[in-house]
Every structure is written in C-alpha cells, then in structure tokens.
Amino acid sequence: ERISWEVDHSDSVAGPLVISDVRVFGVGARPSHLLLNGERWTTGDWHYDDATREVKMFDLAIPILENFELYWSYNLVLKLPCPLSYGDWSETDPVTEDLCLERNCVWDRSSQVSCSLPPLTDYGFVFHDGLVEKTSDGFLTVLRKLGASLYPDQVETITFQAFLYSDDTVRLKFYHDGERGYEVPLEVRVPVSGAKNPLYEVVLPSKHIPGDTFFFYVVRKDTGTILFDTRIGGLTLTKQFLSISSTLPSKNVYGLGENAHDSFRHDLGGKTWPIFARDQGPLPGVNQQVNLYGAHPYYQCVENDGRAHGLLLLNSNAIDYQLLDYPAITFRTIGGVLDLYLMLGPQPETVVSQYTALIHRPSIPPYWALGFHLSRYGYQSLDEMKAAVVRTRAAGIPQ
C-alpha cells in the first residue's frame, strides 16, 4: 500500500509549492509508522481513524516537483536509546561497542540509534503464571523478568494492576509485593463512579500463557486512537532504576515541568530532560535548558483529531524524560514505583479539569496577595533590604 508521485511536466510557477496534507481512504488497519522514499518519515505527523478507516497525514512539506513514494508499515521496528549515562559515562564521550555491550544493550553501527535497548521479545517482562485476575475495579497479573539485566538489583517478579476508576480515568501500576517501593504520600482523589461505559480499553496480548511476552496499550474506543503503547519495549524495574516507554498518538505534547523551553509544545529531538525541583528561576542570557522550581511529571497530548488526554506519573524521586520523534516518550526514575494515571478528556479543557480533580484543585489566593511583589533575591546587604522596605512603605504599598 503506497502512494507514488511522479512528475512528467512542470512549470516554474509550481517551484515553491509543497504537498502538505494527504488523506488516504480504505486503509484496513492502523499503521505503526510512515515511510517516505524508504526512510522513516519524521518531519510531519499522522492520524488513523478506525471509524472511517482513513489515514490523515499532516505537514509533509514535500516539494511538489520531486518524485516520491509514500507508504506505511505495520511492523513496529523502532529503537530506544540505551541510557548509558546512568553508568560511569558522560554524554560528551563517544559511545563505543564495548560500552554498549557491557550494559547488555544492542550495538548496530549502521543504525541511527547505534546503541539501543534490546527488543521487546528479548528484554522486559513475561507473564509469570498466565492468570489475569479480575478485581473490584479492574484486573491484575503477575509478571516475571525476561532477559539480561541492564542495572543491579533486578526485581524478578512484579504485579501489574489496572484500576478502571471511571469512564474517563484509569490507573496503571507496577509494584513488588515483597518489598514495596516508596509511594508519594498524597491523597489522590480518584473517581468513585466506576467505569460503566469507559472511553478506553486496556489491552493485553491476546495470548498470555506463562512465558509469553507482556505489554499493554490503552486505546480510545470511539476512534481507535492508541494513547499509551508499551509495545515499543524498554520496561525496566529494579530497586533503584525504573523505566517505561510508550509511543504517542501525536507530536502535540505539552507539560512535563519544570524546565525552561523555547515553546510550550515540546521538541521531540531526543534530549533528556530532568524533573527534580531546584530553587532556580529561568536565567536570561544563558543556556535555558535547566530544571526550575517544581516537579510535575505530567503531560497533555492533543491528538491529531482534536481530542486530548493527560498522563501523570505519580512519583517524587528524581525523574528524567526523553521525547523521540516516533513520536514516543520514556520516563526514567531512580526509585519509587511506576504509577500512571491516564485521563481521557476528550476536550483539552476537560482533561485539565479531570487532572486537577485528581490531585486537588488549586487554592484561590487572598485578594491582598495579588498585588505588587518584591523578590527575595538581589539584596547585597541588610542596608539595601531596609531601604527597599522604607521605599515600599513610603509608596503606600502593604507589606
């Protein structure tokens, strides 16, 4: 299944024109990625609608006078970078084959990702006993480690549990029964209505006999859009290093504070960003890629049909995240548990409401606190601070 474009006549008037959007009807199943002239296409975005069996492609920016072939694949062959920086290695040093293999990662000099995590079939988790037990608000299953460990203190068995709290909110949690990791002591206000007609479905492999590879994905029922998909691999659970990766339904990713960025919409260039609260404001005139005051491991993704969803990783340990142009996201943390809350909106404003209902609404500040403020920074001496107090009082500004 492909589109071929061949130019047999042209005119200089058409020179500046580009093909931006393409719609293909009658596509029988959801592709995993698109290819342009045999290479994975990363400059635009796309959406598949189950109801209309239509692939919509956006922002192609293909010069109209160039011959090209555009086609799609159902084979997910994406590679996740091996996080070597969690060993005795600096990002400024070259990645070598020895360094990669020492970490038990996969070396391929010809690939754009020369050192990658092993594929899902070789690394991750499998079903321990094959049982998926129903609970009062969802289900759970026990998993067993697959493949060589990338990090010390590997957890050999783990429980995966899905909590279907309501039609628009689901929780997905990994935990170890024998020695539970630290959990954030926050009273999360989960919905109590129950999932009577959920907007989502949590999908496991069709077969889950003991030893079968584990993954899960969450799909939006009415459009078939896959919101969170761990088939990309990379699931790691050790005592002091946890990691989970997922492909995303669009490149419209926002949130994940606090870092200084050039735009609200995230760049998916593969940079690793820290989430670790630091008493640090944005610094003018210097490298802005620093972590700031807060830690908010939450993102909101606007899907390419206008619907939206949000995901919270409820974890207060040091975290970093990496956004890739597949598009995909990886969370890594050095402790706690992988505890995910997914809110399905579907409107962007509704997602925000569902999220703030979960973590508690913001407090309304008193009227007097909305006025002029003085920063606590910049005072070189006690005399300077006294002078600021006197000036403020003389101006009639309450303190």
PDB file of N, CA and C in Angstrom, residues 54-102:
ATOM      1  N   GLU A  54      -9.407   5.737   7.722  1.00  0.00           N
ATOM      2  CA  GLU A  54      -8.741   6.815   6.994  1.00  0.00           C
ATOM      3  C   GLU A  54      -7.432   7.187   7.681  1.00  0.00           C
ATOM      4  N   VAL A  55      -6.369   7.306   6.886  1.00  0.00           N
ATOM      5  CA  VAL A  55      -5.104   7.833   7.370  1.00  0.00           C
ATOM      6  C   VAL A  55      -4.997   9.285   6.923  1.00  0.00           C
ATOM      7  N   LYS A  56      -4.804  10.185   7.884  1.00  0.00           N
ATOM      8  CA  LYS A  56      -4.643  11.602   7.588  1.00  0.00           C
ATOM      9  C   LYS A  56      -3.199  11.997   7.918  1.00  0.00           C
ATOM     10  N   MET A  57      -2.511  12.570   6.943  1.00  0.00           N
ATOM     11  CA  MET A  57      -1.115  12.975   7.127  1.00  0.00           C
ATOM     12  C   MET A  57      -1.025  14.489   7.092  1.00  0.00           C
ATOM     13  N   PHE A  58      -0.208  15.049   7.989  1.00  0.00           N
ATOM     14  CA  PHE A  58      -0.126  16.495   8.151  1.00  0.00           C
ATOM     15  C   PHE A  58       1.315  16.973   7.977  1.00  0.00           C
ATOM     16  N   ASP A  59       1.468  18.208   7.478  1.00  0.00           N
ATOM     17  CA  ASP A  59       2.762  18.902   7.475  1.00  0.00           C
ATOM     18  C   ASP A  59       3.860  18.106   6.781  1.00  0.00           C
ATOM     19  N   LEU A  60       3.520  17.494   5.648  1.00  0.00           N
ATOM     20  CA  LEU A  60       4.502  16.700   4.917  1.00  0.00           C
ATOM     21  C   LEU A  60       5.655  17.544   4.384  1.00  0.00           C
ATOM     22  N   ALA A  61       5.316  18.700   3.824  1.00  0.00           N
ATOM     23  CA  ALA A  61       6.333  19.616   3.276  1.00  0.00           C
ATOM     24  C   ALA A  61       7.207  18.933   2.225  1.00  0.00           C
ATOM     25  N   ILE A  62       6.580  18.197   1.302  1.00  0.00           N
ATOM     26  CA  ILE A  62       7.306  17.562   0.208  1.00  0.00           C
ATOM     27  C   ILE A  62       7.246  18.478  -1.017  1.00  0.00           C
ATOM     28  N   PRO A  63       8.384  18.893  -1.577  1.00  0.00           N
ATOM     29  CA  PRO A  63       8.360  19.746  -2.772  1.00  0.00           C
ATOM     30  C   PRO A  63       7.531  19.103  -3.884  1.00  0.00           C
ATOM     31  N   ILE A  64       6.648  19.868  -4.485  1.00  0.00           N
ATOM     32  CA  ILE A  64       5.688  19.319  -5.445  1.00  0.00           C
ATOM     33  C   ILE A  64       6.348  18.863  -6.745  1.00  0.00           C
ATOM     34  N   LEU A  65       7.559  19.339  -7.009  1.00  0.00           N
ATOM     35  CA  LEU A  65       8.243  18.972  -8.245  1.00  0.00           C
ATOM     36  C   LEU A  65       9.193  17.788  -8.060  1.00  0.00           C
ATOM     37  N   GLU A  66       9.166  17.145  -6.885  1.00  0.00           N
ATOM     38  CA  GLU A  66      10.034  15.991  -6.650  1.00  0.00           C
ATOM     39  C   GLU A  66       9.240  14.686  -6.763  1.00  0.00           C
ATOM     40  N   ASN A  67       9.862  13.675  -7.357  1.00  0.00           N
ATOM     41  CA  ASN A  67       9.270  12.338  -7.369  1.00  0.00           C
ATOM     42  C   ASN A  67       9.418  11.725  -5.972  1.00  0.00           C
ATOM     43  N   PHE A  68       8.383  11.009  -5.518  1.00  0.00           N
ATOM     44  CA  PHE A  68       8.497  10.368  -4.213  1.00  0.00           C
ATOM     45  C   PHE A  68       7.547   9.183  -4.122  1.00  0.00           C
ATOM     46  N   GLU A  69       7.836   8.322  -3.147  1.00  0.00           N
ATOM     47  CA  GLU A  69       6.938   7.236  -2.755  1.00  0.00           C
ATOM     48  C   GLU A  69       6.639   7.373  -1.274  1.00  0.00           C
ATOM     49  N   LEU A  70       5.359   7.365  -0.935  1.00  0.00           N
ATOM     50  CA  LEU A  70       4.913   7.497   0.443  1.00  0.00           C
ATOM     51  C   LEU A  70       4.120   6.239   0.783  1.00  0.00           C
ATOM     52  N   TYR A  71       4.552   5.515   1.801  1.00  0.00           N
ATOM     53  CA  TYR A  71       3.820   4.307   2.176  1.00  0.00           C
ATOM     54  C   TYR A  71       3.919   4.089   3.674  1.00  0.00           C
ATOM     55  N   TRP A  72       3.187   3.110   4.147  1.00  0.00           N
ATOM     56  CA  TRP A  72       3.087   2.897   5.585  1.00  0.00           C
ATOM     57  C   TRP A  72       3.348   1.438   5.905  1.00  0.00           C
ATOM     58  N   SER A  73       3.784   1.220   7.136  1.00  0.00           N
ATOM     59  CA  SER A  73       4.189  -0.116   7.574  1.00  0.00           C
ATOM     60  C   SER A  73       3.419  -0.503   8.828  1.00  0.00           C
ATOM     61  N   TYR A  74       3.202  -1.799   8.981  1.00  0.00           N
ATOM     62  CA  TYR A  74       2.528  -2.324  10.165  1.00  0.00           C
ATOM     63  C   TYR A  74       3.515  -2.987  11.129  1.00  0.00           C
ATOM     64  N   ASN A  75       4.785  -2.943  10.796  1.00  0.00           N
ATOM     65  CA  ASN A  75       5.807  -3.569  11.630  1.00  0.00           C
ATOM     66  C   ASN A  75       6.509  -2.512  12.465  1.00  0.00           C
ATOM     67  N   LEU A  76       6.366  -2.620  13.769  1.00  0.00           N
ATOM     68  CA  LEU A  76       6.957  -1.636  14.672  1.00  0.00           C
ATOM     69  C   LEU A  76       8.416  -1.997  14.919  1.00  0.00           C
ATOM     70  N   VAL A  77       9.323  -1.290  14.268  1.00  0.00           N
ATOM     71  CA  VAL A  77      10.756  -1.606  14.376  1.00  0.00           C
ATOM     72  C   VAL A  77      11.513  -0.380  14.891  1.00  0.00           C
ATOM     73  N   LEU A  78      10.982   0.238  15.911  1.00  0.00           N
ATOM     74  CA  LEU A  78      11.593   1.436  16.459  1.00  0.00           C
ATOM     75  C   LEU A  78      12.582   1.056  17.558  1.00  0.00           C
ATOM     76  N   LYS A  79      13.650   1.833  17.693  1.00  0.00           N
ATOM     77  CA  LYS A  79      14.697   1.534  18.661  1.00  0.00           C
ATOM     78  C   LYS A  79      14.751   2.610  19.741  1.00  0.00           C
ATOM     79  N   LEU A  80      14.889   2.153  20.990  1.00  0.00           N
ATOM     80  CA  LEU A  80      15.026   3.065  22.121  1.00  0.00           C
ATOM     81  C   LEU A  80      16.495   3.204  22.488  1.00  0.00           C
ATOM     82  N   PRO A  81      16.987   4.429  22.659  1.00  0.00           N
ATOM     83  CA  PRO A  81      18.389   4.608  23.041  1.00  0.00           C
ATOM     84  C   PRO A  81      18.690   3.964  24.390  1.00  0.00           C
ATOM     85  N   CYS A  82      19.842   3.314  24.486  1.00  0.00           N
ATOM     86  CA  CYS A  82      20.297   2.734  25.751  1.00  0.00           C
ATOM     87  C   CYS A  82      20.791   3.869  26.654  1.00  0.00           C
ATOM     88  N   PRO A  83      20.227   4.033  27.844  1.00  0.00           N
ATOM     89  CA  PRO A  83      20.615   5.151  28.721  1.00  0.00           C
ATOM     90  C   PRO A  83      21.949   4.895  29.407  1.00  0.00           C
ATOM     91  N   LEU A  84      23.015   5.023  28.664  1.00  0.00           N
ATOM     92  CA  LEU A  84      24.352   4.762  29.208  1.00  0.00           C
ATOM     93  C   LEU A  84      24.739   5.739  30.303  1.00  0.00           C
ATOM     94  N   SER A  85      24.106   6.903  30.314  1.00  0.00           N
ATOM     95  CA  SER A  85      24.509   7.944  31.263  1.00  0.00           C
ATOM     96  C   SER A  85      24.234   7.552  32.711  1.00  0.00           C
ATOM     97  N   TYR A  86      23.525   6.454  32.931  1.00  0.00           N
ATOM     98  CA  TYR A  86      23.309   6.004  34.299  1.00  0.00           C
ATOM     99  C   TYR A  86      24.439   5.102  34.782  1.00  0.00           C
ATOM    100  N   GLY A  87      25.529   5.032  34.025  1.00  0.00           N
ATOM    101  CA  GLY A  87      26.736   4.348  34.456  1.00  0.00           C
ATOM    102  C   GLY A  87      27.884   5.335  34.559  1.00  0.00           C
ATOM    103  N   ASP A  88      29.097   4.845  34.542  1.00  0.00           N
ATOM    104  CA  ASP A  88      30.272   5.718  34.620  1.00  0.00           C
ATOM    105  C   ASP A  88      30.599   6.243  33.223  1.00  0.00           C
ATOM    106  N   TRP A  89      29.751   7.121  32.735  1.00  0.00           N
ATOM    107  CA  TRP A  89      29.894   7.624  31.365  1.00  0.00           C
ATOM    108  C   TRP A  89      29.307   9.023  31.283  1.00  0.00           C
ATOM    109  N   SER A  90      29.957   9.878  30.505  1.00  0.00           N
ATOM    110  CA  SER A  90      29.473  11.241  30.293  1.00  0.00           C
ATOM    111  C   SER A  90      28.920  11.357  28.877  1.00  0.00           C
ATOM    112  N   GLU A  91      27.867  12.155  28.719  1.00  0.00           N
ATOM    113  CA  GLU A  91      27.241  12.306  27.408  1.00  0.00           C
ATOM    114  C   GLU A  91      28.186  12.933  26.387  1.00  0.00           C
ATOM    115  N   THR A  92      29.261  13.538  26.838  1.00  0.00           N
ATOM    116  CA  THR A  92      30.222  14.132  25.907  1.00  0.00           C
ATOM    117  C   THR A  92      31.195  13.096  25.348  1.00  0.00           C
ATOM    118  N   ASP A  93      31.233  11.899  25.936  1.00  0.00           N
ATOM    119  CA  ASP A  93      32.130  10.852  25.463  1.00  0.00           C
ATOM    120  C   ASP A  93      31.487  10.074  24.319  1.00  0.00           C
ATOM    121  N   PRO A  94      32.276   9.589  23.365  1.00  0.00           N
ATOM    122  CA  PRO A  94      31.712   8.777  22.278  1.00  0.00           C
ATOM    123  C   PRO A  94      31.189   7.446  22.797  1.00  0.00           C
ATOM    124  N   VAL A  95      30.103   6.958  22.157  1.00  0.00           N
ATOM    125  CA  VAL A  95      29.557   5.649  22.512  1.00  0.00           C
ATOM    126  C   VAL A  95      30.343   4.590  21.752  1.00  0.00           C
ATOM    127  N   THR A  96      30.851   3.618  22.459  1.00  0.00           N
ATOM    128  CA  THR A  96      31.624   2.553  21.827  1.00  0.00           C
ATOM    129  C   THR A  96      30.859   1.237  21.916  1.00  0.00           C
ATOM    130  N   GLU A  97      31.273   0.281  21.091  1.00  0.00           N
ATOM    131  CA  GLU A  97      30.631  -1.031  21.103  1.00  0.00           C
ATOM    132  C   GLU A  97      30.837  -1.720  22.450  1.00  0.00           C
ATOM    133  N   ASP A  98      32.057  -1.625  22.990  1.00  0.00           N
ATOM    134  CA  ASP A  98      32.345  -2.267  24.271  1.00  0.00           C
ATOM    135  C   ASP A  98      31.467  -1.701  25.381  1.00  0.00           C
ATOM    136  N   LEU A  99      31.319  -0.377  25.391  1.00  0.00           N
ATOM    137  CA  LEU A  99      30.499   0.278  26.406  1.00  0.00           C
ATOM    138  C   LEU A  99      29.046  -0.164  26.278  1.00  0.00           C
ATOM    139  N   CYS A 100      28.572  -0.293  25.054  1.00  0.00           N
ATOM    140  CA  CYS A 100      27.190  -0.689  24.798  1.00  0.00           C
ATOM    141  C   CYS A 100      26.935  -2.131  25.241  1.00  0.00           C
ATOM    142  N   LEU A 101      27.807  -3.033  24.839  1.00  0.00           N
ATOM    143  CA  LEU A 101      27.616  -4.444  25.160  1.00  0.00           C
ATOM    144  C   LEU A 101      27.803  -4.714  26.654  1.00  0.00           C
ATOM    145  N   GLU A 102      28.650  -3.912  27.292  1.00  0.00           N
ATOM    146  CA  GLU A 102      28.842  -4.051  28.735  1.00  0.00           C
ATOM    147  C   GLU A 102      27.554  -3.769  29.495  1.00  0.00           C
TER     148      GLU A 102
END
